[in-house]
mmCIF file of N, CA, C and O in Angstrom:
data_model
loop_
_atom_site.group_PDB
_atom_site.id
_atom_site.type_symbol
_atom_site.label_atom_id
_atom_site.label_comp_id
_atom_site.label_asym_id
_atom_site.label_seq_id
_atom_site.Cartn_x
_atom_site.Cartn_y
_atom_site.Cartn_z
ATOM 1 N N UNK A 1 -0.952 17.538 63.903
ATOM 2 C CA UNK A 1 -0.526 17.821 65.258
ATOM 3 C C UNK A 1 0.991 17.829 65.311
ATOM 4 O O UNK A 1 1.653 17.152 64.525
ATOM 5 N N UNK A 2 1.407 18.415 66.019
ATOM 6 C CA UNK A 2 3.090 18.779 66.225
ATOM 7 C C UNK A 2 3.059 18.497 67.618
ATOM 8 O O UNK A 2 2.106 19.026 68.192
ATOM 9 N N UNK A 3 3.990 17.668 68.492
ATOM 10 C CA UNK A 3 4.833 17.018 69.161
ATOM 11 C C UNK A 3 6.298 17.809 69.422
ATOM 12 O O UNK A 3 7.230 17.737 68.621
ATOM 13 N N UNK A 4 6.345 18.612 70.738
ATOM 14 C CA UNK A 4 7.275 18.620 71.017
ATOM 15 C C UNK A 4 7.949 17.881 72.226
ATOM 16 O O UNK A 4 7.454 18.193 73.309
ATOM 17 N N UNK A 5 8.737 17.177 72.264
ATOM 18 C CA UNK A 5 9.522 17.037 73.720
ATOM 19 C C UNK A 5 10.008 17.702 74.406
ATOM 20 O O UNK A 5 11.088 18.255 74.197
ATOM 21 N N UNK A 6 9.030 17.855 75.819
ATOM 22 C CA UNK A 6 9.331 19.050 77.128
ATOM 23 C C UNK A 6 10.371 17.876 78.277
ATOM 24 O O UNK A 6 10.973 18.402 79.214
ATOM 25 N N UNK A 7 10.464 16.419 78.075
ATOM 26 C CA UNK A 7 11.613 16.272 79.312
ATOM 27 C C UNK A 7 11.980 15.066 78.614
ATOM 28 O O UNK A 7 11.410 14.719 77.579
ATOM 29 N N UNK A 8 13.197 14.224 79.314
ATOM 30 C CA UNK A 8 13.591 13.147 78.666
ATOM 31 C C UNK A 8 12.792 11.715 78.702
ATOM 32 O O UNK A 8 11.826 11.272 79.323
ATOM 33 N N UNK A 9 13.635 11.260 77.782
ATOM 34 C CA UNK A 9 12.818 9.469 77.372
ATOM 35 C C UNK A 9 13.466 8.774 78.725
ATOM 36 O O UNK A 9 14.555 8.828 79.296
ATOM 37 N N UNK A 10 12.267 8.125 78.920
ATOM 38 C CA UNK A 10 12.870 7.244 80.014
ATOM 39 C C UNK A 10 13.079 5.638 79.290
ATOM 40 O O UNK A 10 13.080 5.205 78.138
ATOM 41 N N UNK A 11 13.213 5.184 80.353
ATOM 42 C CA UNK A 11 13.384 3.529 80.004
ATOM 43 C C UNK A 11 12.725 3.055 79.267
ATOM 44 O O UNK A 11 13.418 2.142 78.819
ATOM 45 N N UNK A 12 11.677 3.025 78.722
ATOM 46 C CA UNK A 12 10.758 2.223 78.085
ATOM 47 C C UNK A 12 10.169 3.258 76.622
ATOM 48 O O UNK A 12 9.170 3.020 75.944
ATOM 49 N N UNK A 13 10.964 4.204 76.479
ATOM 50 C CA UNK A 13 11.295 4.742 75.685
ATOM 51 C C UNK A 13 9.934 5.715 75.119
ATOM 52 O O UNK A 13 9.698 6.077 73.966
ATOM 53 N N UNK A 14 9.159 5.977 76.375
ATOM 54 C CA UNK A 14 7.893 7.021 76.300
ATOM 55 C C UNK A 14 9.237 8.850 76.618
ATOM 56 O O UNK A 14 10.417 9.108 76.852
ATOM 57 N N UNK A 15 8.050 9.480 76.412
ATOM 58 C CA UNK A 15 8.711 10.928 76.928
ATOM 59 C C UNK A 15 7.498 11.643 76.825
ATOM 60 O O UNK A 15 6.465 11.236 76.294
ATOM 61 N N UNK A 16 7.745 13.044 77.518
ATOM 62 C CA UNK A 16 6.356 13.861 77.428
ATOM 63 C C UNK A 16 6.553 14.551 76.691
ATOM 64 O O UNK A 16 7.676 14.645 76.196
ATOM 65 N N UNK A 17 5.375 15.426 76.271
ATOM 66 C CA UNK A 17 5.011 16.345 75.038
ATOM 67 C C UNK A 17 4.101 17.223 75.733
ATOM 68 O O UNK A 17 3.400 17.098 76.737
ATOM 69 N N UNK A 18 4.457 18.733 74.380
ATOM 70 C CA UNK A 18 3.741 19.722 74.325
ATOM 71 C C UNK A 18 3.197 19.169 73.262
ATOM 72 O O UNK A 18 3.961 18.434 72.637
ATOM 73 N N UNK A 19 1.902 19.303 72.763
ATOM 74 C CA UNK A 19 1.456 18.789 71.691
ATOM 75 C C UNK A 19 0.779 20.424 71.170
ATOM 76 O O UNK A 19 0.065 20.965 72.015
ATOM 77 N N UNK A 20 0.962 21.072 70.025
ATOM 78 C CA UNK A 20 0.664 22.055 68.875
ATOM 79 C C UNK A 20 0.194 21.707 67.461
ATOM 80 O O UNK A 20 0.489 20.781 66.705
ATOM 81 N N UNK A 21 -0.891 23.076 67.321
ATOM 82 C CA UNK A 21 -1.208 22.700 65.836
ATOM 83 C C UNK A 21 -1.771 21.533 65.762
ATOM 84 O O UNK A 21 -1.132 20.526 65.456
ATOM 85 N N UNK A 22 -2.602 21.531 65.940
ATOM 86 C CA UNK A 22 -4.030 21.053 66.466
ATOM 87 C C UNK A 22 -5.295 21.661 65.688
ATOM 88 O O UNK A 22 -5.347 22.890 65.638
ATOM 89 N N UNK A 23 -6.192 21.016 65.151
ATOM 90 C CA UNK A 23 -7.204 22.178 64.390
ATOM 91 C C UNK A 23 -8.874 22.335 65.588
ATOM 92 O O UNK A 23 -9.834 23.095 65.461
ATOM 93 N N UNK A 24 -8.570 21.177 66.746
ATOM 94 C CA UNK A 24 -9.593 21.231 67.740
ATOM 95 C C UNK A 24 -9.523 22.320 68.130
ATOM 96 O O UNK A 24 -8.594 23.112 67.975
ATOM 97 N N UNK A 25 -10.802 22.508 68.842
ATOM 98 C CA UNK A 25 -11.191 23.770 70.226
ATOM 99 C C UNK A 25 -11.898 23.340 71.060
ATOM 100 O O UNK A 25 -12.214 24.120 71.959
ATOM 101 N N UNK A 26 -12.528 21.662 71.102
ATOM 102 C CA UNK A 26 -13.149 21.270 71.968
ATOM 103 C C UNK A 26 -12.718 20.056 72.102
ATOM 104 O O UNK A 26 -12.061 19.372 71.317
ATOM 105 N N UNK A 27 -13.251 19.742 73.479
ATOM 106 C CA UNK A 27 -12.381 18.319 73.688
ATOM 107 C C UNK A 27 -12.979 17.235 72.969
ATOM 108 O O UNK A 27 -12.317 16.225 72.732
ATOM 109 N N UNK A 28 -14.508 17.384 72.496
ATOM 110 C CA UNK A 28 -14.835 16.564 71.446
ATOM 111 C C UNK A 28 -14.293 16.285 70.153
ATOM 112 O O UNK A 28 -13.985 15.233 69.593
ATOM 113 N N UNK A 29 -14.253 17.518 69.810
ATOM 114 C CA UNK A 29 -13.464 17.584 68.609
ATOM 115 C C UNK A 29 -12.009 17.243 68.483
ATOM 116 O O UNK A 29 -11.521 16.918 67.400
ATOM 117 N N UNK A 30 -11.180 17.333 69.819
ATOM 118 C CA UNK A 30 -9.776 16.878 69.846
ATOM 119 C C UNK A 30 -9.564 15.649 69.855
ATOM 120 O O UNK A 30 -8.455 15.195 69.569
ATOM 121 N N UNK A 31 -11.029 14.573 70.326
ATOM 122 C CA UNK A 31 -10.829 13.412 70.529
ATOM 123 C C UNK A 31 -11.434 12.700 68.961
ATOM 124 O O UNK A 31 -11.202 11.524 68.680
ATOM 125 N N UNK A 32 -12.146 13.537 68.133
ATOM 126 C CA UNK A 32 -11.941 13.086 66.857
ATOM 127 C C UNK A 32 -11.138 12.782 66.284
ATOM 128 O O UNK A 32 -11.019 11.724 65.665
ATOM 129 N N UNK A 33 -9.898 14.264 66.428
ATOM 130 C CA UNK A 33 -8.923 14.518 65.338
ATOM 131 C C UNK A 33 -7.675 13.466 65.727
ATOM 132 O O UNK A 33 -6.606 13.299 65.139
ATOM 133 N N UNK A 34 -8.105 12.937 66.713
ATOM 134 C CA UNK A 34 -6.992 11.798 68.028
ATOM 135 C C UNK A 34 -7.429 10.884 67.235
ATOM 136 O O UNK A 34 -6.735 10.896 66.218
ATOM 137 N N UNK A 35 -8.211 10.117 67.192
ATOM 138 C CA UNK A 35 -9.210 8.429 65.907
ATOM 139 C C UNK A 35 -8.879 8.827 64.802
ATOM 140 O O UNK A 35 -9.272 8.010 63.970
ATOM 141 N N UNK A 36 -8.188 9.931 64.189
ATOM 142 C CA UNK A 36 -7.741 10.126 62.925
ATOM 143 C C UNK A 36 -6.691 8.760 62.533
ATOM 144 O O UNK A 36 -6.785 7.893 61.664
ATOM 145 N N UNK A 37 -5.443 9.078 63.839
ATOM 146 C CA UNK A 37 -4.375 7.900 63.366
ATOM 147 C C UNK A 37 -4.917 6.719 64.241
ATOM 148 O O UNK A 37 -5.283 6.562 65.406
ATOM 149 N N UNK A 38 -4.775 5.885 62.985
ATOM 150 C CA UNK A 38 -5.632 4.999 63.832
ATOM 151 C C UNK A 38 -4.200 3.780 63.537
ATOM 152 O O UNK A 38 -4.373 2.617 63.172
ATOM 153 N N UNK A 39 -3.385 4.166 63.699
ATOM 154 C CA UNK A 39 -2.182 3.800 64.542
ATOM 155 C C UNK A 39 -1.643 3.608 66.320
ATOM 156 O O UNK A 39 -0.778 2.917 66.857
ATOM 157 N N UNK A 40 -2.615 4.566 66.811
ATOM 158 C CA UNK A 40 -2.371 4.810 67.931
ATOM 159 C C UNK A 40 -3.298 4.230 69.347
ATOM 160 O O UNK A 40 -4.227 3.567 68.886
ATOM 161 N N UNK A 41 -3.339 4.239 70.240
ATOM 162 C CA UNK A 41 -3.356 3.684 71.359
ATOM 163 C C UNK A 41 -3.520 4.709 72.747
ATOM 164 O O UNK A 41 -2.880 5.761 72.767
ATOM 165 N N UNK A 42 -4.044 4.490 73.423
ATOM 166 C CA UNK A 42 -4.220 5.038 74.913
ATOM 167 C C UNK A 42 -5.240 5.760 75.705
ATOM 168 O O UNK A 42 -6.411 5.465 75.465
ATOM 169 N N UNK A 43 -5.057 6.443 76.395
ATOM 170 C CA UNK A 43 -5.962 7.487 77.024
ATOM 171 C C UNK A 43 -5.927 9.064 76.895
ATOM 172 O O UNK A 43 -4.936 9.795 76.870
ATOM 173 N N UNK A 44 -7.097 9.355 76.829
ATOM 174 C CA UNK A 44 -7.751 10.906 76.784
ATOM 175 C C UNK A 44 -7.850 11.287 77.881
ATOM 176 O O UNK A 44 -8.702 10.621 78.470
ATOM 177 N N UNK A 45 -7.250 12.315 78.719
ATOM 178 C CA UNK A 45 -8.015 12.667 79.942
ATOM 179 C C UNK A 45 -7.981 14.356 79.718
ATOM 180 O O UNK A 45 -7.226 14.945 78.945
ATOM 181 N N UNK A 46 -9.160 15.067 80.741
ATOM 182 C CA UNK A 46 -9.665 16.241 80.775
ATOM 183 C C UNK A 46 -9.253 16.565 81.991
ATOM 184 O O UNK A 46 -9.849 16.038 82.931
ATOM 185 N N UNK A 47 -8.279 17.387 82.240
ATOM 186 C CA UNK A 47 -7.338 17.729 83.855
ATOM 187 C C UNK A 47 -8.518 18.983 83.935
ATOM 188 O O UNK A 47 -8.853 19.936 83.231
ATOM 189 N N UNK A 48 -8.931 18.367 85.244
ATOM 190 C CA UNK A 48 -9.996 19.151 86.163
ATOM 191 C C UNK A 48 -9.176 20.153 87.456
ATOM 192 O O UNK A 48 -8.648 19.471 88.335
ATOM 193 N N UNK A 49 -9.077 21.336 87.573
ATOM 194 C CA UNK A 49 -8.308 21.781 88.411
ATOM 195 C C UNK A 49 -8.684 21.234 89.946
ATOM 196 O O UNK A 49 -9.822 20.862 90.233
ATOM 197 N N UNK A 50 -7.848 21.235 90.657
ATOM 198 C CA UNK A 50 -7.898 20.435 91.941
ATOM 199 C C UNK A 50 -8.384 19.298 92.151
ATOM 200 O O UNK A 50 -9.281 19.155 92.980
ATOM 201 N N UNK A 51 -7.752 17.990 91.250
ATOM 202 C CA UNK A 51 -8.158 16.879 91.076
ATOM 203 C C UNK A 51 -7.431 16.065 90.769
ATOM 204 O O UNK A 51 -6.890 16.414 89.720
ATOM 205 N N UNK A 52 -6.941 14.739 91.233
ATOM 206 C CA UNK A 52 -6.276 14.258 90.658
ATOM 207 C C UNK A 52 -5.838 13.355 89.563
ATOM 208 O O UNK A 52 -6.551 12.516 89.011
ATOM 209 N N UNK A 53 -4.762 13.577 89.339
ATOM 210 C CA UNK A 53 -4.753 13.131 87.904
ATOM 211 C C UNK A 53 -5.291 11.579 87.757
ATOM 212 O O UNK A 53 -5.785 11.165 86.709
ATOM 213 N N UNK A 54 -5.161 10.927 88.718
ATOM 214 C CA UNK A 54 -6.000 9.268 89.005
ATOM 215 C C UNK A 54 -7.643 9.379 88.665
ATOM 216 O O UNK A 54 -8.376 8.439 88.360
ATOM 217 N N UNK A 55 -7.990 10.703 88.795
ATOM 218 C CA UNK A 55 -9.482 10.792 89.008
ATOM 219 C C UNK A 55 -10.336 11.957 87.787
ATOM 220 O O UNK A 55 -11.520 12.281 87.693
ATOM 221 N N UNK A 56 -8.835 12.439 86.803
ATOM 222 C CA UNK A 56 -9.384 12.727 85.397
ATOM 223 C C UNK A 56 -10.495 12.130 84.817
ATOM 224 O O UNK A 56 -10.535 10.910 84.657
ATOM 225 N N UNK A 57 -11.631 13.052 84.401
ATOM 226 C CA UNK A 57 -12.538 12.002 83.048
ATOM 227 C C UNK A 57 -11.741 11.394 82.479
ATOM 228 O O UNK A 57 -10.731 12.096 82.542
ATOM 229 N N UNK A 58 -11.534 10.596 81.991
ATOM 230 C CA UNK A 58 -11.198 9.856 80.544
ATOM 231 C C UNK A 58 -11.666 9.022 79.474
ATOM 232 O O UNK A 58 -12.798 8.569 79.642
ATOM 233 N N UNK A 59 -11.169 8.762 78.592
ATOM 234 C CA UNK A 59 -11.855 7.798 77.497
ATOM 235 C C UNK A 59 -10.456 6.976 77.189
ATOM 236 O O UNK A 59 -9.291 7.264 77.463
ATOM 237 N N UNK A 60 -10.901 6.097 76.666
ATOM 238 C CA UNK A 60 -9.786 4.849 76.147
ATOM 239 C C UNK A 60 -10.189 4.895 74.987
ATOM 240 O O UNK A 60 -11.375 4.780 74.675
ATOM 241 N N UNK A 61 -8.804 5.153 73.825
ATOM 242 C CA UNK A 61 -8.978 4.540 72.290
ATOM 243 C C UNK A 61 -8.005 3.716 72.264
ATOM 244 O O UNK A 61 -7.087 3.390 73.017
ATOM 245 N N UNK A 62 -8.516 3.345 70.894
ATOM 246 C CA UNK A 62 -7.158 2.158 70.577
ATOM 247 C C UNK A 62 -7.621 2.018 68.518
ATOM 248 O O UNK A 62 -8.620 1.432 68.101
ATOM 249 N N UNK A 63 -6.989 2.445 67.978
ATOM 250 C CA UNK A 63 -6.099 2.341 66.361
ATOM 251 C C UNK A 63 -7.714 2.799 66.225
ATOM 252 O O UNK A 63 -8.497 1.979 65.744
ATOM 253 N N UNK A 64 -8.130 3.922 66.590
ATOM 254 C CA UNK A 64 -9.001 4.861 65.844
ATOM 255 C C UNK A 64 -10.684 4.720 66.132
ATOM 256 O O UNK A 64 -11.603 5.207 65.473
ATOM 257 N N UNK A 65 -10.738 3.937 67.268
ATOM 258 C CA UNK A 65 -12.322 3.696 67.944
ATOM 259 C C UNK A 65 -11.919 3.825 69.293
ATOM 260 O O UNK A 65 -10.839 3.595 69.836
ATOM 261 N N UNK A 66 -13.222 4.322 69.816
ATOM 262 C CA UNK A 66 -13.254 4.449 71.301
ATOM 263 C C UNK A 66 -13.311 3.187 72.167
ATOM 264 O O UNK A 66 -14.335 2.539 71.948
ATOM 265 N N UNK A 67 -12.658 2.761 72.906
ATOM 266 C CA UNK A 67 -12.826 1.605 74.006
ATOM 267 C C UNK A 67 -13.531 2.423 74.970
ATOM 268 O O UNK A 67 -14.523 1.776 75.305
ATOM 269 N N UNK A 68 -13.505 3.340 75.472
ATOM 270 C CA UNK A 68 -14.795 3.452 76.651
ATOM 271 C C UNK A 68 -14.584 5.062 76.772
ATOM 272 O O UNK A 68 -13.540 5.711 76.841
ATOM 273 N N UNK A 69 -16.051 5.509 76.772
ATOM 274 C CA UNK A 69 -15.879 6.994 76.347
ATOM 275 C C UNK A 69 -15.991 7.483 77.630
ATOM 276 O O UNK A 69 -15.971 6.802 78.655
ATOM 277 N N UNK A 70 -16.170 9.277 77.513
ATOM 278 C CA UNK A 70 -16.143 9.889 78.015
ATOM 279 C C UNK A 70 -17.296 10.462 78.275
ATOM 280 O O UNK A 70 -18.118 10.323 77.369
ATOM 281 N N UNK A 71 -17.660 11.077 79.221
ATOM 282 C CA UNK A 71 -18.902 11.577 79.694
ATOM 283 C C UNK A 71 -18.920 12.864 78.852
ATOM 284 O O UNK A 71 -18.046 13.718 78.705
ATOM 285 N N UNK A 72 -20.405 12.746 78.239
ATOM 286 C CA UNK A 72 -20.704 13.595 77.178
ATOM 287 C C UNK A 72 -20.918 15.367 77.911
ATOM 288 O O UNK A 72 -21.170 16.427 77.338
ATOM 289 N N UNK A 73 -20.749 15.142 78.968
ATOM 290 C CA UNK A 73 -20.708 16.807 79.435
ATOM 291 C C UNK A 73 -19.427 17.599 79.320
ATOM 292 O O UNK A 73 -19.498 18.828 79.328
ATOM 293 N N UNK A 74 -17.968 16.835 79.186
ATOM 294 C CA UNK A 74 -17.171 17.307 78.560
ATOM 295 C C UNK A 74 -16.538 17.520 77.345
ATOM 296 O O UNK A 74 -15.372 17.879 77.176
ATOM 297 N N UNK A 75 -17.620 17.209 76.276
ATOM 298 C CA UNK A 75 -17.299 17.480 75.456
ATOM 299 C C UNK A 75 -16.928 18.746 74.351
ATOM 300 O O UNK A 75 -16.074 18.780 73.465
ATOM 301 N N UNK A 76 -18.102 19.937 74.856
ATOM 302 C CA UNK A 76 -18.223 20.956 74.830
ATOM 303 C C UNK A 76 -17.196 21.626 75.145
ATOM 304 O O UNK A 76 -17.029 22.666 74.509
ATOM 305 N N UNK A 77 -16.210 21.278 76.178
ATOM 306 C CA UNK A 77 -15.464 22.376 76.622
ATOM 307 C C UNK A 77 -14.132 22.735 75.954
ATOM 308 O O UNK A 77 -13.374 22.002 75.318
ATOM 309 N N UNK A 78 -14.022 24.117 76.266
ATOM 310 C CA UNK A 78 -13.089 24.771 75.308
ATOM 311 C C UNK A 78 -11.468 24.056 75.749
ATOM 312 O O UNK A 78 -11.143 23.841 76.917
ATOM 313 N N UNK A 79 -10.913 23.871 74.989
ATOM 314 C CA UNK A 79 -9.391 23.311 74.959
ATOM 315 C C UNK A 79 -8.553 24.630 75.068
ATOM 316 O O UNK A 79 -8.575 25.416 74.121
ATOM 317 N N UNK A 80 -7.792 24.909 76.227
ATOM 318 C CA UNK A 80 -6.613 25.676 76.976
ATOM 319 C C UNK A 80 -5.244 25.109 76.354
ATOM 320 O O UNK A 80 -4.576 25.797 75.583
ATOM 321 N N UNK A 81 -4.934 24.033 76.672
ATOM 322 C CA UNK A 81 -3.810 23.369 75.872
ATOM 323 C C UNK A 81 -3.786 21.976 76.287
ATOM 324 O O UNK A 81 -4.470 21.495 77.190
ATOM 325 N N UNK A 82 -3.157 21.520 75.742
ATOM 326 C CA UNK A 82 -2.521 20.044 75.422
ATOM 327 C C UNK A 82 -1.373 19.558 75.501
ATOM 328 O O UNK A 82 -0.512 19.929 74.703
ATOM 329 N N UNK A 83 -1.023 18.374 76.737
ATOM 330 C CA UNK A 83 -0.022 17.736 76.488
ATOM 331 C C UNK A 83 0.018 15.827 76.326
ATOM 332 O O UNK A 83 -0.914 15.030 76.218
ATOM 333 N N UNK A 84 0.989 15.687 76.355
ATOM 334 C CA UNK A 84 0.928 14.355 75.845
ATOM 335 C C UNK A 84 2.255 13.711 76.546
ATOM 336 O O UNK A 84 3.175 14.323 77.089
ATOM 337 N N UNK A 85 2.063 12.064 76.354
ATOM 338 C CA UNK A 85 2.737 11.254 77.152
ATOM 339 C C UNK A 85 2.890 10.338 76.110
ATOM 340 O O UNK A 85 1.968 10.482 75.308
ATOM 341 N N UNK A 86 3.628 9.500 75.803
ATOM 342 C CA UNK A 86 4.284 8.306 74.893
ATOM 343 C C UNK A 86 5.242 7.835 73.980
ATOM 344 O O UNK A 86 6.046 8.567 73.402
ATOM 345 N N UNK A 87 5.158 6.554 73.839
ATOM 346 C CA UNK A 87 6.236 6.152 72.836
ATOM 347 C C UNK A 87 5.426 5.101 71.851
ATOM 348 O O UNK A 87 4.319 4.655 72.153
ATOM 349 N N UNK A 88 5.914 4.867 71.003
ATOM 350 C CA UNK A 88 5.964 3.928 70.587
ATOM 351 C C UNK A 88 4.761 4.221 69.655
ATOM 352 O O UNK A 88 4.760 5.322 69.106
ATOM 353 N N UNK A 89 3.542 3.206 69.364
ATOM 354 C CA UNK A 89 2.397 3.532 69.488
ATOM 355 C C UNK A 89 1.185 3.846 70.502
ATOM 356 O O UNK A 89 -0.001 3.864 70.171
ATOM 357 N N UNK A 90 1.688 4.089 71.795
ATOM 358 C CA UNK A 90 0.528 4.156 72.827
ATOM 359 C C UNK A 90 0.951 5.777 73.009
ATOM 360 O O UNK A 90 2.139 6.092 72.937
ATOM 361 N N UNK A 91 -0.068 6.760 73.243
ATOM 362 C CA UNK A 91 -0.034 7.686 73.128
ATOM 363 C C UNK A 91 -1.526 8.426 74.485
ATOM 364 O O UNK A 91 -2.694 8.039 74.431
ATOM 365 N N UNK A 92 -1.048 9.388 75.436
ATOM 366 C CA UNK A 92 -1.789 9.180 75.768
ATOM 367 C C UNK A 92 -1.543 10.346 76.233
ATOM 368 O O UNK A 92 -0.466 10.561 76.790
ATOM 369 N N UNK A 93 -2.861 11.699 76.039
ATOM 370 C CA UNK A 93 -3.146 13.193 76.121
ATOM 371 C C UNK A 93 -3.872 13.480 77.577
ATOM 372 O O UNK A 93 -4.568 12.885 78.399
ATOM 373 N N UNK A 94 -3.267 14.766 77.371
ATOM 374 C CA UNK A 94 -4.021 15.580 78.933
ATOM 375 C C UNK A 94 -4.390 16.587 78.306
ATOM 376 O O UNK A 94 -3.649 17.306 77.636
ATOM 377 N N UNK A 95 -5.814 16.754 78.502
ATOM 378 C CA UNK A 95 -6.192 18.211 77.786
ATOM 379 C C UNK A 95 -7.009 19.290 78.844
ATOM 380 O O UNK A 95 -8.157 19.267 79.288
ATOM 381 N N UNK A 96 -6.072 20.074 78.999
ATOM 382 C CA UNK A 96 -6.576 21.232 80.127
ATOM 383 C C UNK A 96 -7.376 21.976 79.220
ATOM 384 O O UNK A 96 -7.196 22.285 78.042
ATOM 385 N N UNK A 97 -8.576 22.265 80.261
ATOM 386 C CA UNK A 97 -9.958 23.241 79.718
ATOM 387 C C UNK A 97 -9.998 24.735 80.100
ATOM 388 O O UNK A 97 -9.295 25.185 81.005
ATOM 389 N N UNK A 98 -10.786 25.428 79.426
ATOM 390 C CA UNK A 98 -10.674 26.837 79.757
ATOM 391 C C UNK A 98 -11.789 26.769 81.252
ATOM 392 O O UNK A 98 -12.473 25.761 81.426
ATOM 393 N N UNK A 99 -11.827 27.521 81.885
ATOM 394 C CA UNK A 99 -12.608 27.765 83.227
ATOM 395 C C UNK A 99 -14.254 27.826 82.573
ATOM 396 O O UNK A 99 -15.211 28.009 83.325
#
């Protein structure tokens, strides 16, 4: 996966991301290739159009297992793109779906 930075680091030394190069196409599969580093930390969410971001599906991982999954009806769906939020080791994705 490739990480770019779209705005600045704030205080606590997170920043956002375009995240690229990616070998997923589904959000199942993106949340595999995510438990790969099992370095990492945070939340998965699936941005539902007209919804808010408080009220995204999500799943919680943490260093490469799921803490609380996601409802298996989104798993299927096709991945539009990907961005991302973090620093450090907590890392934590928004993955917009195709319609």
């Amino acid at each position: 996966m490739k990480f770019t930075q779209t705005g600045p680091t704030s205080s606590d030394c997170s920043a956002p991301y375009s995240v690229s190069n990616y070998k997923a196409q589904t959000v199942g599969e993106f949340i595999e290739e995510v438990l790969q580093n099992k370095a990492e930390w945070g939340w998965i969410k699936v941005c539902i159009p007209n919804c808010s971001w408080l009220a995204y599906p999500s799943c919680e991982y943490r260093y490469g297992s799921i803490v609380e999954g996601l409802d298996s009806s989104y798993l299927d769906k096709k991945i539009k793109s990907v961005d991302a939020s973090g620093g450090w080791t907590r890392m934590d994705y928004y993955i917009k779906i195709e319609n």
